[in-house]
CSV table of C-alpha atoms and ligand atoms in Angstrom, one decimal:
chain,number,residue,atom,x,y,z
L,1,MET,CA,-0.9,-24.2,-23.7
L,2,ILE,CA,-0.2,-21.1,-21.3
L,3,ASP,CA,-1.3,-17.9,-22.8
L,4,PHE,CA,0.2,-14.9,-21.5
L,5,GLU,CA,-2.0,-12.2,-23.5
L,6,VAL,CA,-3.8,-9.9,-21.6
L,7,PRO,CA,-7.5,-9.7,-22.3
L,8,GLU,CA,-8.4,-7.2,-24.2
L,9,GLU,CA,-10.7,-5.8,-21.2
L,10,SER,CA,-8.5,-5.9,-19.2
L,11,ARG,CA,-6.2,-4.0,-21.3
L,12,LEU,CA,-9.0,-1.3,-21.6
L,13,LEU,CA,-9.3,-1.0,-18.2
L,14,VAL,CA,-5.2,-0.6,-17.8
L,15,ASP,CA,-5.6,2.1,-20.5
L,16,THR,CA,-8.3,4.1,-18.8
L,17,VAL,CA,-6.0,3.9,-15.2
L,18,LYS,CA,-3.1,5.3,-17.3
L,19,ARG,CA,-5.0,7.8,-19.2
L,20,PHE,CA,-6.5,9.0,-16.0
L,21,ILE,CA,-2.9,9.1,-13.8
L,22,GLU,CA,-1.1,10.7,-16.7
L,23,LYS,CA,-3.8,13.6,-17.3
L,24,GLU,CA,-5.3,13.9,-13.7
L,25,LEU,CA,-2.9,12.9,-11.4
L,26,ALA,CA,0.4,13.0,-12.7
L,27,PRO,CA,0.5,16.8,-13.1
L,28,LEU,CA,-0.1,17.5,-9.3
L,29,GLU,CA,2.4,15.5,-7.8
L,30,GLN,CA,4.9,18.1,-7.5
L,31,LYS,CA,2.4,20.5,-6.0
L,32,VAL,CA,1.7,17.4,-3.5
L,33,GLU,CA,5.1,17.1,-2.9
L,34,ASP,CA,5.9,20.9,-1.9
L,35,SER,CA,3.1,21.6,0.2
L,36,GLY,CA,2.9,18.0,1.5
L,37,THR,CA,-1.1,17.5,1.3
L,38,VAL,CA,-3.8,17.5,-1.4
L,39,ASP,CA,-6.2,19.9,-1.6
L,40,PRO,CA,-9.7,19.2,0.1
L,41,ASP,CA,-11.3,20.2,-2.8
L,42,LEU,CA,-9.2,18.2,-5.5
L,43,VAL,CA,-9.5,15.4,-3.6
L,44,ARG,CA,-13.6,16.2,-4.3
L,45,ASP,CA,-12.9,16.8,-7.9
L,46,LEU,CA,-10.6,13.8,-8.2
L,47,ARG,CA,-13.0,11.5,-6.8
L,48,ARG,CA,-16.1,12.6,-8.2
L,49,LYS,CA,-14.1,11.9,-11.8
L,50,SER,CA,-12.9,8.2,-11.0
L,51,CYS,CA,-16.2,7.5,-9.8
L,52,GLU,CA,-17.6,8.6,-13.0
L,53,LEU,CA,-15.3,6.1,-14.6
L,54,GLY,CA,-15.9,3.1,-12.2
L,55,LEU,CA,-11.8,3.7,-10.9
L,56,PHE,CA,-12.7,4.4,-7.0
L,57,ALA,CA,-12.5,1.0,-5.2
L,58,MET,CA,-12.3,-0.7,-7.9
L,59,THR,CA,-11.1,-3.9,-6.0
L,60,TYR,CA,-14.0,-4.0,-3.8
L,61,PRO,CA,-16.4,-6.9,-4.4
L,62,ARG,CA,-19.6,-6.0,-6.7
L,63,ASP,CA,-21.8,-6.5,-4.1
L,64,VAL,CA,-21.0,-3.6,-2.1
L,65,GLY,CA,-20.9,-1.3,-4.6
L,66,GLY,CA,-16.9,-1.8,-5.9
L,67,GLY,CA,-15.2,-2.4,-9.3
L,68,GLY,CA,-15.2,-6.2,-8.1
L,69,LEU,CA,-11.4,-6.4,-10.0
L,70,GLY,CA,-10.3,-10.1,-10.0
L,71,THR,CA,-6.3,-10.5,-8.6
L,72,ILE,CA,-4.7,-9.7,-12.0
L,73,ASP,CA,-6.8,-7.1,-13.4
L,74,SER,CA,-6.1,-5.8,-9.4
L,75,CYS,CA,-2.2,-5.8,-10.2
L,76,LEU,CA,-2.2,-4.6,-13.5
L,77,VAL,CA,-4.0,-1.2,-12.3
L,78,GLU,CA,-1.6,-1.3,-9.6
L,79,GLU,CA,1.1,-1.6,-11.3
L,80,GLN,CA,0.1,1.6,-13.4
L,81,CYS,CA,-0.6,3.7,-9.9
L,82,GLY,CA,2.9,2.8,-9.2
L,83,TRP,CA,3.3,5.8,-12.3
L,84,THR,CA,2.8,8.7,-9.9
L,85,SER,CA,2.7,9.3,-5.9
L,86,ASP,CA,1.2,7.0,-3.8
L,87,ALA,CA,-1.1,10.1,-1.8
L,88,LEU,CA,-3.0,11.1,-5.2
L,89,VAL,CA,-3.6,7.5,-5.9
L,90,ARG,CA,-5.2,6.8,-2.5
L,91,ARG,CA,-7.1,10.1,-2.8
L,92,ALA,CA,-7.8,9.0,-6.1
L,93,PHE,CA,-8.9,5.6,-6.0
L,94,GLY,CA,-9.4,5.3,-2.3
L,95,ALA,CA,-7.5,3.2,0.0
L,96,ILE,CA,-9.9,0.7,2.2
L,97,PRO,CA,-8.6,-1.4,4.5
L,98,GLY,CA,-9.5,-4.9,3.6
L,99,PRO,CA,-10.9,-6.2,7.3
L,100,ILE,CA,-14.0,-3.4,6.7
L,101,ILE,CA,-15.7,-6.2,4.7
L,102,HIS,CA,-16.2,-8.0,8.4
L,103,CYS,CA,-18.8,-4.9,8.7
L,104,GLN,CA,-22.4,-6.8,9.6
L,105,GLY,CA,-25.4,-5.3,10.1
L,106,GLU,CA,-25.7,-1.3,10.9
L,107,GLN,CA,-22.0,-1.4,10.4
L,108,ARG,CA,-22.2,-2.1,6.4
L,109,GLU,CA,-24.7,1.2,6.5
L,110,ARG,CA,-22.5,3.3,8.4
L,111,TYR,CA,-18.8,2.7,7.3
L,112,LEU,CA,-18.7,0.1,4.4
L,113,LEU,CA,-20.9,1.4,2.2
L,114,PRO,CA,-19.9,5.0,2.4
L,115,ALA,CA,-16.2,4.1,2.2
L,116,VAL,CA,-16.8,2.0,-1.0
L,117,ARG,CA,-18.8,5.4,-2.5
L,118,GLY,CA,-15.9,7.4,-1.5
L,119,GLU,CA,-18.0,9.0,1.2
L,120,ILE,CA,-15.5,8.9,4.3
L,121,ASP,CA,-11.9,7.6,4.9
L,122,VAL,CA,-11.1,4.8,7.0
L,123,GLY,CA,-7.7,4.1,8.5
L,124,LEU,CA,-6.2,0.9,10.2
L,125,GLY,CA,-4.4,1.2,13.4
L,126,MET,CA,-2.4,-2.0,14.3
L,127,THR,CA,1.2,-0.7,15.3
L,128,GLU,CA,2.0,0.6,18.4
L,129,PRO,CA,5.5,1.7,19.8
L,130,ALA,CA,6.1,-1.5,21.3
L,131,ALA,CA,4.4,-3.5,18.9
L,132,GLY,CA,5.6,-3.3,15.2
L,133,SER,CA,6.3,-6.8,13.5
L,134,ASP,CA,5.0,-9.1,16.4
L,135,ALA,CA,1.2,-7.5,16.1
L,136,ALA,CA,0.2,-9.5,18.5
L,137,ALA,CA,2.2,-8.2,21.4
L,138,ILE,CA,-0.5,-5.1,21.5
L,139,ARG,CA,-0.9,-3.0,24.7
L,140,THR,CA,-3.9,-1.3,23.6
L,141,THR,CA,-6.8,-2.6,25.9
L,142,ALA,CA,-10.5,-2.8,25.3
L,143,LYS,CA,-12.8,-3.7,28.6
L,144,ARG,CA,-16.2,-4.2,28.5
L,145,ASP,CA,-18.2,-1.6,30.6
L,146,GLY,CA,-22.0,-2.8,31.0
L,147,LYS,CA,-22.6,-3.4,27.0
L,148,ASP,CA,-19.8,-0.7,25.8
L,149,TRP,CA,-16.2,-1.1,25.7
L,150,ILE,CA,-13.5,1.1,27.1
L,151,ILE,CA,-10.6,1.6,25.4
L,152,ASN,CA,-6.8,2.8,26.0
L,153,GLY,CA,-3.6,2.4,24.5
L,154,THR,CA,-1.3,4.2,21.7
L,155,LYS,CA,-1.1,3.3,17.9
L,156,HIS,CA,2.0,4.8,16.1
L,157,PHE,CA,2.7,5.0,12.1
L,158,ILE,CA,-0.9,5.1,11.5
L,159,THR,CA,-1.6,6.3,7.7
L,160,ASP,CA,-4.1,9.2,7.4
L,161,GLY,CA,-4.6,8.9,11.1
L,162,ASP,CA,-5.2,13.0,10.8
L,163,PHE,CA,-7.1,12.4,8.1
L,164,VAL,CA,-9.6,9.7,8.2
L,165,ASP,CA,-13.2,9.8,9.2
L,166,THR,CA,-12.4,6.6,11.7
L,167,VAL,CA,-9.6,3.9,12.3
L,168,ILE,CA,-10.0,0.4,12.8
L,169,ILE,CA,-8.4,0.3,16.1
L,170,SER,CA,-7.4,-3.5,17.1
L,171,ALA,CA,-7.2,-3.9,21.3
L,172,VAL,CA,-6.7,-6.6,23.4
L,173,THR,CA,-10.6,-8.1,24.8
L,174,ASP,CA,-9.0,-11.1,25.9
L,175,PRO,CA,-5.1,-11.5,27.8
L,176,GLU,CA,-5.8,-14.9,28.5
L,177,LYS,CA,-6.7,-16.0,24.8
L,178,GLY,CA,-2.9,-14.7,23.1
L,179,THR,CA,-3.9,-14.3,19.6
L,180,LYS,CA,-7.5,-15.1,19.9
L,181,GLY,CA,-7.8,-12.1,22.2
L,182,ILE,CA,-7.3,-9.5,20.0
L,183,SER,CA,-10.3,-7.6,18.5
L,184,THR,CA,-11.1,-5.0,16.3
L,185,PHE,CA,-13.1,-1.4,17.1
L,186,PHE,CA,-14.2,1.6,14.8
L,187,VAL,CA,-13.1,4.5,16.6
L,188,ASP,CA,-14.6,7.6,14.8
L,189,LYS,CA,-13.0,11.2,14.4
L,190,GLY,CA,-14.5,13.2,17.8
L,191,THR,CA,-14.7,10.6,20.0
L,192,PRO,CA,-14.0,11.9,23.3
L,193,GLY,CA,-10.5,10.9,24.5
L,194,PHE,CA,-9.5,9.8,20.8
L,195,ARG,CA,-6.8,12.5,19.6
L,196,VAL,CA,-4.0,12.5,17.2
L,197,ALA,CA,-0.8,13.1,19.5
L,198,ARG,CA,1.3,13.9,17.2
L,199,VAL,CA,2.2,13.8,13.3
L,200,GLN,CA,5.0,11.4,12.4
L,201,HIS,CA,7.1,13.0,9.8
L,202,MET,CA,8.6,10.3,7.1
L,203,MET,CA,11.3,10.1,4.5
L,204,GLY,CA,8.8,10.2,1.9
L,205,MET,CA,5.6,9.4,0.6
L,206,ARG,CA,5.0,13.2,0.7
L,207,GLY,CA,0.8,13.7,0.6
L,208,VAL,CA,-0.5,11.9,3.3
L,209,ASN,CA,0.5,12.3,7.2
L,210,HIS,CA,1.0,9.4,9.7
L,211,ALA,CA,0.0,9.7,13.3
L,212,GLU,CA,0.1,8.9,16.4
L,213,LEU,CA,-3.2,7.9,18.1
L,214,SER,CA,-3.9,8.1,21.5
L,215,LEU,CA,-6.8,6.4,23.0
L,216,GLU,CA,-7.7,8.0,26.7
L,217,ASP,CA,-10.9,5.8,28.4
L,218,VAL,CA,-12.8,5.7,25.4
L,219,ARG,CA,-16.2,4.4,25.2
L,220,VAL,CA,-17.4,2.6,22.0
L,221,GLY,CA,-20.9,1.0,22.2
L,222,PRO,CA,-21.4,-3.0,20.7
L,223,GLU,CA,-22.3,-1.5,17.3
L,224,GLN,CA,-18.9,-0.5,17.0
L,225,LEU,CA,-17.2,-4.2,17.7
L,226,LEU,CA,-15.7,-4.8,13.6
L,227,GLY,CA,-16.8,-8.8,12.9
L,228,GLU,CA,-16.6,-11.6,15.8
L,229,GLU,CA,-14.7,-10.7,19.4
L,230,GLY,CA,-11.4,-12.3,19.5
L,231,ALA,CA,-11.2,-12.3,15.6
L,232,GLY,CA,-9.0,-9.2,15.3
L,233,LEU,CA,-5.6,-10.5,14.3
L,234,SER,CA,-7.1,-12.8,12.1
L,235,GLN,CA,-9.8,-10.4,10.1
L,236,MET,CA,-6.5,-8.0,9.8
L,237,LEU,CA,-4.7,-10.7,8.4
L,238,SER,CA,-7.0,-12.6,6.1
L,239,PHE,CA,-6.4,-9.3,3.5
L,240,VAL,CA,-3.2,-8.9,3.6
L,241,ASN,CA,-1.9,-11.3,0.5
L,242,ALA,CA,-4.1,-8.9,-1.4
L,243,TYR,CA,-2.1,-5.9,-0.6
L,244,ARG,CA,0.9,-7.4,-0.1
L,245,LEU,CA,1.1,-8.3,-3.5
L,246,GLY,CA,-0.8,-5.4,-5.7
L,247,GLY,CA,0.1,-2.6,-3.2
L,248,VAL,CA,3.4,-3.7,-2.5
L,249,GLY,CA,4.5,-6.1,-5.4
L,250,ALA,CA,2.3,-4.5,-8.8
L,251,ARG,CA,3.0,-0.8,-7.5
L,252,ALA,CA,7.0,-1.8,-7.0
L,253,VAL,CA,7.2,-3.1,-10.7
L,254,GLY,CA,5.4,-0.2,-11.9
L,255,MET,CA,7.5,2.2,-9.8
L,256,ALA,CA,10.8,0.4,-11.1
L,257,SER,CA,8.9,0.9,-14.7
L,258,ARG,CA,9.0,4.7,-14.0
L,259,VAL,CA,12.3,4.4,-12.7
L,260,LEU,CA,13.7,2.7,-15.5
L,261,ALA,CA,12.1,4.9,-18.1
L,262,LEU,CA,13.5,8.3,-17.1
L,263,ALA,CA,16.8,6.4,-16.7
L,264,THR,CA,16.7,5.2,-20.1
L,265,ASP,CA,16.4,8.4,-21.6
L,266,TYR,CA,18.5,10.5,-19.7
L,267,ALA,CA,21.0,7.3,-20.8
L,268,ARG,CA,19.9,8.2,-24.6
L,269,GLN,CA,20.4,11.8,-24.2
L,270,ARG,CA,22.7,13.0,-21.8
L,271,LYS,CA,26.6,13.1,-23.3
L,272,GLN,CA,29.8,12.9,-21.7
L,273,PHE,CA,33.2,12.2,-23.7
L,274,GLY,CA,32.0,13.2,-26.8
L,275,LYS,CA,28.7,10.1,-26.8
L,276,PRO,CA,25.6,9.3,-25.0
L,277,ILE,CA,26.1,7.7,-21.8
L,278,GLY,CA,23.9,5.1,-22.7
L,279,GLU,CA,27.1,3.7,-24.8
L,280,PHE,CA,29.2,3.1,-22.0
L,281,GLN,CA,29.4,-0.2,-21.0
L,282,MET,CA,29.1,0.2,-17.4
L,283,ILE,CA,26.1,2.3,-18.0
L,284,GLN,CA,24.3,-0.1,-20.2
L,285,GLU,CA,24.9,-3.0,-17.2
L,286,LYS,CA,22.7,-1.0,-15.1
L,287,LEU,CA,20.0,-0.6,-17.9
L,288,ALA,CA,20.3,-4.2,-18.6
L,289,ASP,CA,20.0,-5.6,-14.8
L,290,MET,CA,17.3,-3.1,-14.1
L,291,VAL,CA,14.7,-4.2,-17.0
L,292,THR,CA,15.8,-7.9,-15.6
L,293,ASP,CA,14.9,-7.4,-12.5
L,294,ILE,CA,11.5,-5.8,-13.3
L,295,PHE,CA,10.8,-8.4,-15.7
L,296,GLY,CA,11.4,-11.3,-13.1
L,297,VAL,CA,9.7,-9.6,-10.2
L,298,ARG,CA,6.5,-9.0,-12.6
L,299,MET,CA,6.3,-12.9,-13.7
L,300,MET,CA,6.0,-13.5,-9.8
L,301,VAL,CA,3.5,-11.2,-9.1
L,302,LEU,CA,1.3,-12.0,-12.1
L,303,ASN,CA,1.7,-16.0,-12.0
L,304,THR,CA,0.9,-15.4,-7.7
L,305,ALA,CA,-2.4,-13.2,-8.8
L,306,TRP,CA,-3.3,-15.8,-10.9
L,307,GLU,CA,-3.1,-18.9,-7.8
L,308,ILE,CA,-5.4,-16.3,-6.2
L,309,ASP,CA,-7.7,-15.9,-8.8
L,310,GLN,CA,-7.7,-20.0,-9.0
L,311,GLY,CA,-9.0,-19.9,-5.2
L,312,ARG,CA,-5.6,-21.0,-3.4
L,313,ASP,CA,-4.3,-19.5,-0.8
L,314,PRO,CA,-0.3,-19.2,-2.2
L,315,ARG,CA,1.2,-17.4,0.9
L,316,GLU,CA,4.8,-18.2,0.6
L,317,LYS,CA,4.4,-17.2,-2.8
L,318,VAL,CA,3.2,-13.9,-1.4
L,319,SER,CA,5.6,-13.4,0.9
L,320,MET,CA,8.4,-13.8,-1.6
L,321,VAL,CA,6.8,-11.4,-4.0
L,322,LYS,CA,6.2,-9.0,-1.3
L,323,PHE,CA,10.3,-9.1,-0.1
L,324,HIS,CA,11.6,-9.3,-3.1
L,325,ALA,CA,9.7,-6.8,-5.4
L,326,SER,CA,10.4,-4.0,-2.3
L,327,GLU,CA,14.0,-5.5,-2.4
L,328,MET,CA,14.4,-5.1,-6.3
L,329,LEU,CA,12.8,-1.7,-6.3
L,330,GLY,CA,15.8,-0.7,-3.8
L,331,ARG,CA,18.6,-1.8,-6.2
L,332,VAL,CA,16.5,-0.4,-9.8
L,333,VAL,CA,16.2,3.2,-8.1
L,334,ASP,CA,19.5,3.3,-6.5
L,335,ARG,CA,21.0,2.6,-10.3
L,336,GLY,CA,18.4,4.7,-11.1
L,337,VAL,CA,20.2,7.8,-8.9
L,338,GLN,CA,23.7,6.9,-10.3
L,339,ILE,CA,22.7,7.0,-13.7
L,340,PHE,CA,21.5,10.4,-13.4
L,341,GLY,CA,24.5,11.6,-11.6
L,342,GLY,CA,24.6,14.6,-9.9
L,343,MET,CA,21.1,15.2,-11.1
L,344,GLY,CA,19.7,12.2,-9.1
L,345,TYR,CA,20.6,13.4,-5.7
L,346,THR,CA,19.1,17.5,-6.6
L,347,LYS,CA,15.7,17.9,-5.7
L,348,GLU,CA,15.3,19.4,-8.7
L,349,PHE,CA,15.0,16.1,-10.5
L,350,ILE,CA,12.3,13.6,-9.5
L,351,MET,CA,14.8,10.8,-9.5
L,352,GLU,CA,15.5,12.0,-5.9
L,353,ARG,CA,12.0,11.6,-4.7
L,354,LEU,CA,11.6,8.2,-6.1
L,355,TYR,CA,14.5,6.7,-4.5
L,356,ARG,CA,13.0,8.2,-1.2
L,357,ASP,CA,9.6,6.7,-1.7
L,358,ALA,CA,11.1,3.3,-2.5
L,359,ARG,CA,12.6,2.9,0.9
L,360,VAL,CA,9.3,2.2,3.1
L,361,LEU,CA,8.3,-1.0,0.6
L,362,ARG,CA,10.6,-2.7,2.3
L,363,ILE,CA,9.5,-1.9,5.9
L,364,TYR,CA,5.7,-2.0,5.9
L,365,ASP,CA,3.6,-4.9,5.6
L,366,GLY,CA,5.9,-6.9,7.0
L,367,THR,CA,10.0,-6.1,6.9
L,368,THR,CA,11.8,-7.8,4.4
L,369,GLU,CA,13.5,-9.8,7.4
L,370,ILE,CA,10.2,-11.1,8.5
L,371,HIS,CA,9.1,-12.3,5.4
L,372,LYS,CA,11.9,-14.4,4.6
L,373,MET,CA,11.1,-15.8,8.2
L,374,VAL,CA,8.0,-16.9,6.9
L,375,ILE,CA,9.0,-18.7,3.8
L,376,ALA,CA,11.9,-20.2,5.3
L,377,ARG,CA,10.1,-21.5,8.2
L,378,SER,CA,7.5,-23.0,5.5
L,379,LEU,CA,10.3,-24.4,3.8
L,380,MET,CA,11.4,-26.1,7.1
L,381,LYS,CA,8.2,-27.4,8.2
L,382,ASN,CA,6.5,-28.2,4.5
L,383,GLY,CA,9.3,-28.5,2.3
L,384,VAL,CA,9.7,-27.0,-0.9
L,385,PRO,CA,6.4,-25.3,-2.1
L,386,ALA,CA,5.3,-26.4,-6.2
L,387,LEU,CA,6.6,-23.2,-7.5
V,401,LIG,C1,5.0,5.1,5.7
V,401,LIG,C2,5.0,4.0,7.2
V,401,LIG,C3,3.2,3.8,6.7
V,401,LIG,C4,2.6,3.2,7.6
V,401,LIG,N1,1.4,2.8,7.8
V,401,LIG,C5,0.7,1.7,9.0
V,401,LIG,C6,-0.8,2.1,9.2
V,401,LIG,O1,-1.4,2.6,8.8
V,401,LIG,N2,-1.1,1.0,10.0
V,401,LIG,C7,-0.3,0.4,11.0
V,401,LIG,O2,-0.5,-0.3,12.0
V,401,LIG,N3,0.9,0.4,10.9
V,401,LIG,C8,1.3,1.3,9.9
V,401,LIG,N4,2.8,1.4,9.6
V,401,LIG,C9,3.9,0.5,10.4
V,401,LIG,C10,4.6,-0.4,10.0
V,401,LIG,O3,3.8,-1.5,9.8
V,401,LIG,C11,5.3,-1.1,10.7
V,401,LIG,O4,6.4,0.0,11.0
V,401,LIG,C12,6.4,-2.6,10.4
V,401,LIG,O5,5.5,-3.5,10.9
V,401,LIG,C13,7.1,-2.4,11.2
V,401,LIG,O6,7.3,-2.6,12.5
V,401,LIG,P1,8.3,-2.0,13.5
V,401,LIG,O7,8.4,-0.4,12.5
V,401,LIG,O8,8.1,-1.7,14.8
V,401,LIG,O9,9.9,-2.3,13.1
V,401,LIG,P2,10.1,-3.2,14.3
V,401,LIG,O10,9.1,-5.1,14.3
V,401,LIG,O11,10.4,-3.5,15.9
V,401,LIG,O12,11.2,-4.3,13.5
V,401,LIG,C14,12.9,-3.7,13.7
V,401,LIG,C15,13.6,-4.2,12.7
V,401,LIG,O13,14.1,-5.7,13.1
V,401,LIG,C16,13.8,-6.7,12.4
V,401,LIG,N5,13.3,-8.0,13.0
V,401,LIG,C17,11.8,-7.7,13.9
V,401,LIG,N6,11.5,-9.1,14.5
V,401,LIG,C18,12.3,-9.9,13.3
V,401,LIG,C19,12.9,-11.5,13.7
V,401,LIG,N7,12.0,-12.1,14.5
V,401,LIG,N8,13.6,-12.1,12.7
V,401,LIG,C20,14.4,-11.1,12.1
V,401,LIG,N9,14.4,-9.5,11.9
V,401,LIG,C21,13.3,-9.2,12.8
V,401,LIG,C22,13.0,-5.8,11.2
V,401,LIG,O14,12.7,-6.7,10.2
V,401,LIG,C23,13.5,-4.6,11.7
V,401,LIG,O15,14.4,-4.8,10.3
V,401,LIG,C24,3.7,1.8,8.9
V,401,LIG,C25,5.1,1.9,8.7
V,401,LIG,C26,5.4,3.2,7.9
V,401,LIG,C27,7.2,3.9,8.2
């Protein structure tokens, strides 16, 4: 028998997260949207509260101080996170780049454990002006100088690039070895030659900045190398599955569910031609399409999460979820705006923001086109996977 019941323990966790978001985060959303930032005192306060409830770094392994959630539970939590702004979720629950888990020796005390405790923030710097989807085409280099490394290059679109204490930077350490010649380094804020060149203003997701980072003859010691030399790209990519599934797939389900709830309420109470607009078939069709779209993706997310919890590596399914969930969210939020009519287009109401915030999910963590390419290539090579 296949059991679709959410276990009691998971339900309790999800309820705790839901209540935290409703009570602590949702009331701050508009302020974050208007100011474009989360006040530092507020960040400390939110972290203290979320740590007390065991909600900080929930998805991180227990042996490094995290909550140790499995993939299904992580996805259920991420769905809830979709009901508020990404900036507040990052500040309250943490957004620790996966590859940090490769820390060894003293690096664990210096970066990994403080990050999981919420004492430091860490960014991930892979993308460059000339290397986006093609992450192996980076031009940033790290050259040996005695025991040290000298890093030169430019990264851009780096989330929280101006806020974090350190950034994991990918750089070519051996140009002869192609993808196996890329390594990653911790580069700390304040290191000579490392600076925020500019903030790159985005369409939505306000509350965090995205920055261009410049590295000019930045000297780092051997202790700043993360993991194995030459393993940078594989270390980075080994964590994308979990993020794409939870941080994009499940998050999109939550964001779309919020849009649907708002649109359903509006369709019930907004009257035109003497009746609620929800009684017109064309509005009903939109609502039916929205809920069905969300349901389909939710099943994809949970099924894929279950496979990961079984120890499998369903990477094609993760790609299917990543692109389908983000495209689904685009369709849902577009219908949401339409149901709200002019109110959907005004900044006086939240739908306009949700529309802008939704757009980027189709772009980061692998664009829709790249994921479709991965899926199709696998079909051509391996045939149809077990669905
Ligand atoms: C808000 C935001 C936050 C981000 N945060 C980070 C971060 O923290 N760290 C980080 O390193 N990066 C970050 N990024 C960068 C992000 O990962 C890249 O934008 C993404 O990988 C796409 O790269 P690109 O923008 O250079 O687009 P390009 O790779 O230039 O792609 C342009 C277009 O061409 C298409 N395309 C490219 N190659 C192919 C192909 N082979 N077949 C078909 N179509 C193709 C793409 O799908 C896209 O439509 C962020 C981006 C944004 C917008």
